[in-house]
Short mmCIF file of C-alpha atoms in Angstrom, two decimals:
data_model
loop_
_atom_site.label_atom_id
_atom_site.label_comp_id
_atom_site.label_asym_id
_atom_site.label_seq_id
_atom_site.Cartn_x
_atom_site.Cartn_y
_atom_site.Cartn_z
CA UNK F 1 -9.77 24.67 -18.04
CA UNK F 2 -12.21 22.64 -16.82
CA UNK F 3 -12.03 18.72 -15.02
CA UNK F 4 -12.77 16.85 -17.74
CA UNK F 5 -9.63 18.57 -19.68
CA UNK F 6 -7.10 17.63 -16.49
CA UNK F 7 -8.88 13.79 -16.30
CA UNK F 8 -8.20 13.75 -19.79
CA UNK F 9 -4.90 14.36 -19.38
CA UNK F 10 -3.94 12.73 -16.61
CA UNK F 11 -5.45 9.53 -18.60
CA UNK F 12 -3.24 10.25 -21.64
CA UNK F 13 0.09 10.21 -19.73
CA UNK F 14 -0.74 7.23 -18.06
CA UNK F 15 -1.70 5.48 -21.06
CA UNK F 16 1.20 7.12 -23.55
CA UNK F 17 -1.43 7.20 -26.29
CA UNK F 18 -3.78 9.79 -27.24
CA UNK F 19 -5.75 6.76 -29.79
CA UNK F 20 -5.67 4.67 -26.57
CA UNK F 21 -7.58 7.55 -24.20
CA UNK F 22 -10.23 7.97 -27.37
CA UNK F 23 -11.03 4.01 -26.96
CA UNK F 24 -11.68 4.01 -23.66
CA UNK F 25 -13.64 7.17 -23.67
CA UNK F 26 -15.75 6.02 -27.28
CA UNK F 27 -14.42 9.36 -28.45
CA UNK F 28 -12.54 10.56 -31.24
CA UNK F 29 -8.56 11.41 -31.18
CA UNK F 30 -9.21 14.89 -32.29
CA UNK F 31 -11.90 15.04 -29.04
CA UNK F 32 -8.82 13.88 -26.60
CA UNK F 33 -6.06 16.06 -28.06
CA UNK F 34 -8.81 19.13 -28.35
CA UNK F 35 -8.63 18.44 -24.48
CA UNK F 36 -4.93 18.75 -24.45
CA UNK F 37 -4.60 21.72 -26.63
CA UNK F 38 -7.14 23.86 -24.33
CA UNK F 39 -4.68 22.97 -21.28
CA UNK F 40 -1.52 24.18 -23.48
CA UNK F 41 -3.49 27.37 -24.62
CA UNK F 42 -4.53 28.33 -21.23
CA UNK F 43 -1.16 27.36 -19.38
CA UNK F 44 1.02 28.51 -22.61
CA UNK F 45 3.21 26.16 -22.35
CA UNK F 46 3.56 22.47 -23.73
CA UNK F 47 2.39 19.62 -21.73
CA UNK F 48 3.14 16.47 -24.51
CA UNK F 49 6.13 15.37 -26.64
CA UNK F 50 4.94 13.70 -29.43
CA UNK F 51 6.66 10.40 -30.48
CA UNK F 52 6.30 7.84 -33.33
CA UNK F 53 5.24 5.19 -30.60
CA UNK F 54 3.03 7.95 -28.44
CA UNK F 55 3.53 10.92 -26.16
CA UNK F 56 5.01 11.48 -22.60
CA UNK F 57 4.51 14.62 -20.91
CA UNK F 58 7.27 17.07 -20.88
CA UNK F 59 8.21 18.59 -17.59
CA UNK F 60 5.77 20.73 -17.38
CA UNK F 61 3.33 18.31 -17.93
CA UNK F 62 4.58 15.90 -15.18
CA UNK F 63 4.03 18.66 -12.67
CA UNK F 64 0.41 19.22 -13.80
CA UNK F 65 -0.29 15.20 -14.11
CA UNK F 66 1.03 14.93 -10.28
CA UNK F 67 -0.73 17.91 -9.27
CA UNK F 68 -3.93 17.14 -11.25
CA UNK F 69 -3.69 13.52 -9.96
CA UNK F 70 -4.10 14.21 -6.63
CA UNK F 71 -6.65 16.86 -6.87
CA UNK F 72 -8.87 14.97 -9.34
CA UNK F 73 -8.65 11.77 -6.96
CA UNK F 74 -9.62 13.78 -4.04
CA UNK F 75 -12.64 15.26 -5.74
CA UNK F 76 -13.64 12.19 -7.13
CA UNK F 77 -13.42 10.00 -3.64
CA UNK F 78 -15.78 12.77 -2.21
CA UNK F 79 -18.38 12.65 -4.72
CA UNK F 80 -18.28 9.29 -4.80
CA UNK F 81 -18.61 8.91 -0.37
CA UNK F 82 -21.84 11.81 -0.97
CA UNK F 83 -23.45 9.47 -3.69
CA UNK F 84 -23.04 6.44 -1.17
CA UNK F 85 -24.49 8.41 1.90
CA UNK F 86 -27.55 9.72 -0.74
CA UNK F 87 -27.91 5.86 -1.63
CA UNK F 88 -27.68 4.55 2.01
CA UNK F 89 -27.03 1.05 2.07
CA UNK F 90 -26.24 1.22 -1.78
CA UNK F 91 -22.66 2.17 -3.37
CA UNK F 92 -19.44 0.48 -4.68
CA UNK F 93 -16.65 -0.55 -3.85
CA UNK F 94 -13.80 -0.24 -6.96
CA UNK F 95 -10.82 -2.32 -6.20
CA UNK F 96 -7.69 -2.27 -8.84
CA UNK F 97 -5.08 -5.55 -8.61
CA UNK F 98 -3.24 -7.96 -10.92
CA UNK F 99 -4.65 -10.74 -12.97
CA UNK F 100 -4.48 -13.55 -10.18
CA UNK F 101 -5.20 -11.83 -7.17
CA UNK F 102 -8.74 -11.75 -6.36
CA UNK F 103 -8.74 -15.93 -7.13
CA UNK F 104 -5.89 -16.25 -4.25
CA UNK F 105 -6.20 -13.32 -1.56
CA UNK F 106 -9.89 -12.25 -2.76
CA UNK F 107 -12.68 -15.24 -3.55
CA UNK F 108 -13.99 -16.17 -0.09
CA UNK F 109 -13.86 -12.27 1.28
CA UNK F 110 -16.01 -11.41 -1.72
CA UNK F 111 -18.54 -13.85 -0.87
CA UNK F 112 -18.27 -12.70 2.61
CA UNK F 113 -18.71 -9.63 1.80
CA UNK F 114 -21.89 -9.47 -0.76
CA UNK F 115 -23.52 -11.53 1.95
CA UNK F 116 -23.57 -8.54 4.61
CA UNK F 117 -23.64 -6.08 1.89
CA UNK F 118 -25.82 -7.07 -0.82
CA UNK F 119 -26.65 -4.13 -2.41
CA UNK F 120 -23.19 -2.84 -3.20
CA UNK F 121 -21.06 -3.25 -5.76
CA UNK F 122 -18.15 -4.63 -6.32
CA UNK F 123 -15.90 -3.35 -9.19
CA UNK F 124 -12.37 -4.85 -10.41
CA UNK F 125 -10.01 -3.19 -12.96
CA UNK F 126 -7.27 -5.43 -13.36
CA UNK F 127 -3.48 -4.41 -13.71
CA UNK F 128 -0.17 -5.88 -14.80
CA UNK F 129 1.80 -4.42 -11.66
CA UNK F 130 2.23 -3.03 -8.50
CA UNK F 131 3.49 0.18 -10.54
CA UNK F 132 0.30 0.41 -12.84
CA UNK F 133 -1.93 0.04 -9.72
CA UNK F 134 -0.62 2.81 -8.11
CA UNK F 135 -0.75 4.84 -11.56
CA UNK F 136 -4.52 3.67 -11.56
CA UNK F 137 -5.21 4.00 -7.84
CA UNK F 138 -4.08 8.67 -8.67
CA UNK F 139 -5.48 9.06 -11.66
CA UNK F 140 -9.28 7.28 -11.06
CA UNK F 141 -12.01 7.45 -8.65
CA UNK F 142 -10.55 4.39 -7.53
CA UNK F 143 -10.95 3.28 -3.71
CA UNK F 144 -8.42 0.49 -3.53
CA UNK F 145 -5.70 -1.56 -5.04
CA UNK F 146 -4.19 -4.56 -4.08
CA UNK F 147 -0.78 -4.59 -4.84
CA UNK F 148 3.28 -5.90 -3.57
CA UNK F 149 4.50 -3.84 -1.08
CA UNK F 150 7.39 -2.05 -2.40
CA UNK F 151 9.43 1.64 -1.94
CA UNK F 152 7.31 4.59 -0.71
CA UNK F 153 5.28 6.31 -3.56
CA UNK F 154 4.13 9.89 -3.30
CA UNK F 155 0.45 10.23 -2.27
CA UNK F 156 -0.01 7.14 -1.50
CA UNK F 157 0.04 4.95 1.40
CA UNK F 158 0.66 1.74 1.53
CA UNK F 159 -0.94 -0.83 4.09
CA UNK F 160 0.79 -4.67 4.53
CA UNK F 161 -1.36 -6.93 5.31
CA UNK F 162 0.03 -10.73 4.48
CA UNK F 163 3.86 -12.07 4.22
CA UNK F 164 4.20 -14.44 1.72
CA UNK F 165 7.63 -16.98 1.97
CA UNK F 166 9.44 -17.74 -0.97
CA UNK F 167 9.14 -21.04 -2.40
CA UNK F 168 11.10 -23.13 -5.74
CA UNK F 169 8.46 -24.30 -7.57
CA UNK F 170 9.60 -27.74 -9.38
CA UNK F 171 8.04 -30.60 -11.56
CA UNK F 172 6.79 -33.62 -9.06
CA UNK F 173 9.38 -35.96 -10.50
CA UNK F 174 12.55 -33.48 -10.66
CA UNK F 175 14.98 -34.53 -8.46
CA UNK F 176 14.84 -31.62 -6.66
CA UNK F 177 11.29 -32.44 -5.27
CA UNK F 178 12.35 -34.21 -2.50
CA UNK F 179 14.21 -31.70 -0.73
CA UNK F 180 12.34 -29.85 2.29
CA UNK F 181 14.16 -26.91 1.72
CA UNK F 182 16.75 -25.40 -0.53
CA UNK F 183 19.41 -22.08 0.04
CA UNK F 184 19.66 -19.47 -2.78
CA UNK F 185 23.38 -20.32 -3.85
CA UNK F 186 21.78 -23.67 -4.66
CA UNK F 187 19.34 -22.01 -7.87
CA UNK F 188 22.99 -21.07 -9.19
CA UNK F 189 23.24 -23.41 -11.60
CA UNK F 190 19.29 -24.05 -12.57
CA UNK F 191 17.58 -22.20 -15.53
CA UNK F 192 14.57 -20.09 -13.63
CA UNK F 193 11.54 -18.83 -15.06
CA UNK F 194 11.80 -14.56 -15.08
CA UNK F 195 9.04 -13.20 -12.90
CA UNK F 196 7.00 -10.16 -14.78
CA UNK F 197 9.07 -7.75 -16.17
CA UNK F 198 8.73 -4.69 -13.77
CA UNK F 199 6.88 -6.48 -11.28
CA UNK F 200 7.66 -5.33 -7.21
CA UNK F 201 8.20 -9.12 -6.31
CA UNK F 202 11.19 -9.41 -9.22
CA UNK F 203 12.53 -5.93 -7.98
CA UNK F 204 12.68 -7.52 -4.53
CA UNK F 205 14.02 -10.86 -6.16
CA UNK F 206 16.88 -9.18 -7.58
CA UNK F 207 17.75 -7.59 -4.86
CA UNK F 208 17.51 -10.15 -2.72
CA UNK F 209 19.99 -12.69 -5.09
CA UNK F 210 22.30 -9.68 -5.59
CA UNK F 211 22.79 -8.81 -1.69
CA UNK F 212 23.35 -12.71 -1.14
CA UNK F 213 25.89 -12.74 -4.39
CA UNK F 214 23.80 -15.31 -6.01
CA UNK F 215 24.75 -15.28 -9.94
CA UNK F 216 21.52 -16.91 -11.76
CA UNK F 217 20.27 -17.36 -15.19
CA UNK F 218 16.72 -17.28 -16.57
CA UNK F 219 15.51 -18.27 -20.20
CA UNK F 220 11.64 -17.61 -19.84
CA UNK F 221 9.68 -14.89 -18.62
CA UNK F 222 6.13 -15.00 -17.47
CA UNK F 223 3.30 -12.17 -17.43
CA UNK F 224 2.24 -13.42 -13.40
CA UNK F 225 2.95 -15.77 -10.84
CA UNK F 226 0.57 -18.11 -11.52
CA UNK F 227 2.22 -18.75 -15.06
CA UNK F 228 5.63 -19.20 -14.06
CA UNK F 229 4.04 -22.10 -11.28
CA UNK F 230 2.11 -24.06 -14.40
CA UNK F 231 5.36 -23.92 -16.21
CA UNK F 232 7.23 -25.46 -13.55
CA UNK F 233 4.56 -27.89 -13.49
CA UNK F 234 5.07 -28.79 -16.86
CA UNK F 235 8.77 -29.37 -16.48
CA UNK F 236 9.68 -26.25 -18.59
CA UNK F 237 11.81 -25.02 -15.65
CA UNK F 238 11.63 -24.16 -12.38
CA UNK F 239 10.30 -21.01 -10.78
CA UNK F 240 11.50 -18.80 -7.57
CA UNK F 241 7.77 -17.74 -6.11
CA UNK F 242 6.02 -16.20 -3.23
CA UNK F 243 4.01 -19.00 -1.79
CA UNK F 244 0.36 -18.41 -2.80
CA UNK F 245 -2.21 -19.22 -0.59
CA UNK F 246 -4.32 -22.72 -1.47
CA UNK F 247 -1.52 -24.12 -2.87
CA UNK F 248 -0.17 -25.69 0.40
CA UNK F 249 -0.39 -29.28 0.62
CA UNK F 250 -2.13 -29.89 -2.41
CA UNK F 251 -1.67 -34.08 -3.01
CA UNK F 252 -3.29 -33.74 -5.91
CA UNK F 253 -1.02 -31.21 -7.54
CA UNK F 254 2.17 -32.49 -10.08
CA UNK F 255 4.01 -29.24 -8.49
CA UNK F 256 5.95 -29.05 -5.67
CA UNK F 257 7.09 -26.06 -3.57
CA UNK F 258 10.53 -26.34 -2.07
CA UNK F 259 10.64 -23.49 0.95
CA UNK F 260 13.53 -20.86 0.42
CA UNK F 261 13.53 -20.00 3.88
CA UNK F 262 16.91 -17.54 3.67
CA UNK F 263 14.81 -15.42 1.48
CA UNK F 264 12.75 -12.83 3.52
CA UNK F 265 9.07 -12.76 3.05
CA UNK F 266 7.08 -10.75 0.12
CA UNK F 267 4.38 -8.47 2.15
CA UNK F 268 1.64 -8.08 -0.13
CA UNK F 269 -1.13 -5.63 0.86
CA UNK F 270 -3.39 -2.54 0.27
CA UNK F 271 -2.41 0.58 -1.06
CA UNK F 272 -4.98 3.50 -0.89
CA UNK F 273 -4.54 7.10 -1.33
CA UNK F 274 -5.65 8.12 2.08
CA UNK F 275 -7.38 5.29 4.93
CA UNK F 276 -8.62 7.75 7.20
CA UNK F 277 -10.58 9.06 3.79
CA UNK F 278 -11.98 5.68 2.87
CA UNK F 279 -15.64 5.27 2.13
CA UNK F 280 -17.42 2.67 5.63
CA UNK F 281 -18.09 0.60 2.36
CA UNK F 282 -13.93 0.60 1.28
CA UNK F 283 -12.79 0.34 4.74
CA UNK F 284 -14.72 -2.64 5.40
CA UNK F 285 -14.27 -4.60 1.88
CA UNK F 286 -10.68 -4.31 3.10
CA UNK F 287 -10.56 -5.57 6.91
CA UNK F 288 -12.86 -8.52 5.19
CA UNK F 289 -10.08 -9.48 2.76
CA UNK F 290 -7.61 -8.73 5.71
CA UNK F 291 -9.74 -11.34 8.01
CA UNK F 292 -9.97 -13.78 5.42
CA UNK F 293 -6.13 -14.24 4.74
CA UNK F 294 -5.63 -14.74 7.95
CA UNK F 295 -7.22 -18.10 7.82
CA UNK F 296 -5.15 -18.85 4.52
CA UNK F 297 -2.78 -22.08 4.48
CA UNK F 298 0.38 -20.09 4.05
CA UNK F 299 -0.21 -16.69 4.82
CA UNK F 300 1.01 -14.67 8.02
CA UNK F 301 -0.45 -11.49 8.78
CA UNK F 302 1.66 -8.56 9.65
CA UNK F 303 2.49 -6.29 11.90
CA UNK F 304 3.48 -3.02 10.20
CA UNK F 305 2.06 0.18 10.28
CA UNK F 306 1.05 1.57 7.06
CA UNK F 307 3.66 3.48 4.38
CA UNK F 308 3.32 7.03 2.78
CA UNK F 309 4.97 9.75 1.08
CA UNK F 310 3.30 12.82 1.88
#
């Protein structure tokens, strides 16, 4: 058994494709499953379930993916803090989020950043969710991702560091767009854009509608936030948001943003495997973006102490 077989593996449960693990790794299939196979020989015992669509690990194999997972990140974060102390000033920084973050909590920071740190690197591996970040964040030598806070997940903490408001995001000539503010019973009889299927913020959505005993209806759903705003914009329905920063005020803009105040905020925010083990580098890539929103038109900083499940 050696580290490449368990990164191997961990990578083909997360991805629930052997062909999938062989692209990303310019390999061959047989390569990836000869990986597996050597882990079922050893352990004797089977690790994958083999489906028409892919594999999930059986429940053996979930106990060595969560075990492997957290060993494998923990090796990895140290080799990578000894590289950056052999390089000095040099190193990286490897940051995982969703599509539309880094334009809205990220582009100033960056610039921020590469000015008192020009000779590191910045790297960005984008993800559809809060959930696939957090997948990403255990199973690579990953240092940060950027995700919605949400429930407690296992080796990971979770750090808040903005609260977004929700906001009803309508055409500029619907006659909703002159109202400063709107409840939730009032969305009861409007056709809303879905958020992202999975997504922490519709999870909290849902809730939040279903606590309140707010019946809605949705006929479109969107792959991020951003998407479900231009649709709104376009008059192809209106959208229940978290208030992004820069998009406050905007004259310009055929959009408006009608405040849902009775909602309570979306905390958005980092999520790390351990802080006190962050690289100097990681640790201050992420009080820069934390500094940064705090000058954002919309966003409040908060107060809370990070999250974890040991």
């Amino acid at each position: 058994m050696t580290l490449d077989d368990l990164r191997v593996f961990i990578a083909v449960c997360r991805a629930g494709s052997l062909s999938a693990v062989a692209r990303d790794l310019s390999c061959t299939q047989s390569a990836v499953s000869q990986h597996v196979k050597r882990l079922e020989r050893e352990l004797d015992v089977s690790l994958l379930e083999r489906h028409p669509r892919g594999v999930v690990p059986t429940s053996a194999g979930r106990i060595l993916q969560a075990a492997a997972a957290d060993g494998i990140g923990g090796i990895d974060l140290a080799l990578r803090r000894l590289q950056d102390l052999v390089r000095g000033d040099g190193g990286s920084v490897r940051i995982t989020t969703g599509a539309t973050t880094v334009r809205h909590f990220m582009a100033e920071a960056i610039v921020d950043f590469r000015r008192r740190y020009p000779q590191v690197s910045l790297e960005f591996e984008t993800e559809n969710s809060s959930r696939s970040c957090f997948d990403a964040l255990a199973a690579h030598d990953l240092d940060l991702a950027w995700i919605t806070i949400g429930t407690p997940v296992r080796g990971i903490e979770q750090r808040p560091v903005v609260e977004l408001p929700w906001v009803l995001a309508v055409k500029a000539d619907d006659p909703l767009a002159a109202k400063t503010h709107m409840d939730p019973a009032d969305l009861a009889d409007l056709q809303l854009i879905r958020l992202p299927e999975n997504s922490t913020s519709r999870a909290h959505l849902d809730a939040y509608f279903a606590e309140l005993g707010v019946r809605w209806t949705a006929d479109t759903g969107v792959a991020d936030w951003d998407t479900a705003i231009l649709l709104a914009e376009l008059g192809l329905g209106h959208a229940v948001v978290p208030a992004l920063p820069g998009r406050h005020g905007a004259e310009h803009s055929s959009v408006r943003l009608i405040p849902l105040p009775a909602l309570p905020a979306l905390s958005a925010g980092w999520a790390v495997r351990r802080w006190d083990a962050l690289s100097p580098l990681a640790r201050a890539f992420a009080d820069t973006v934390a500094q940064n929103c705090a000058g954002m038109p919309g966003c409040s900083l908060t107060g809370h102490e990070p999250r974890s499940v040991g």
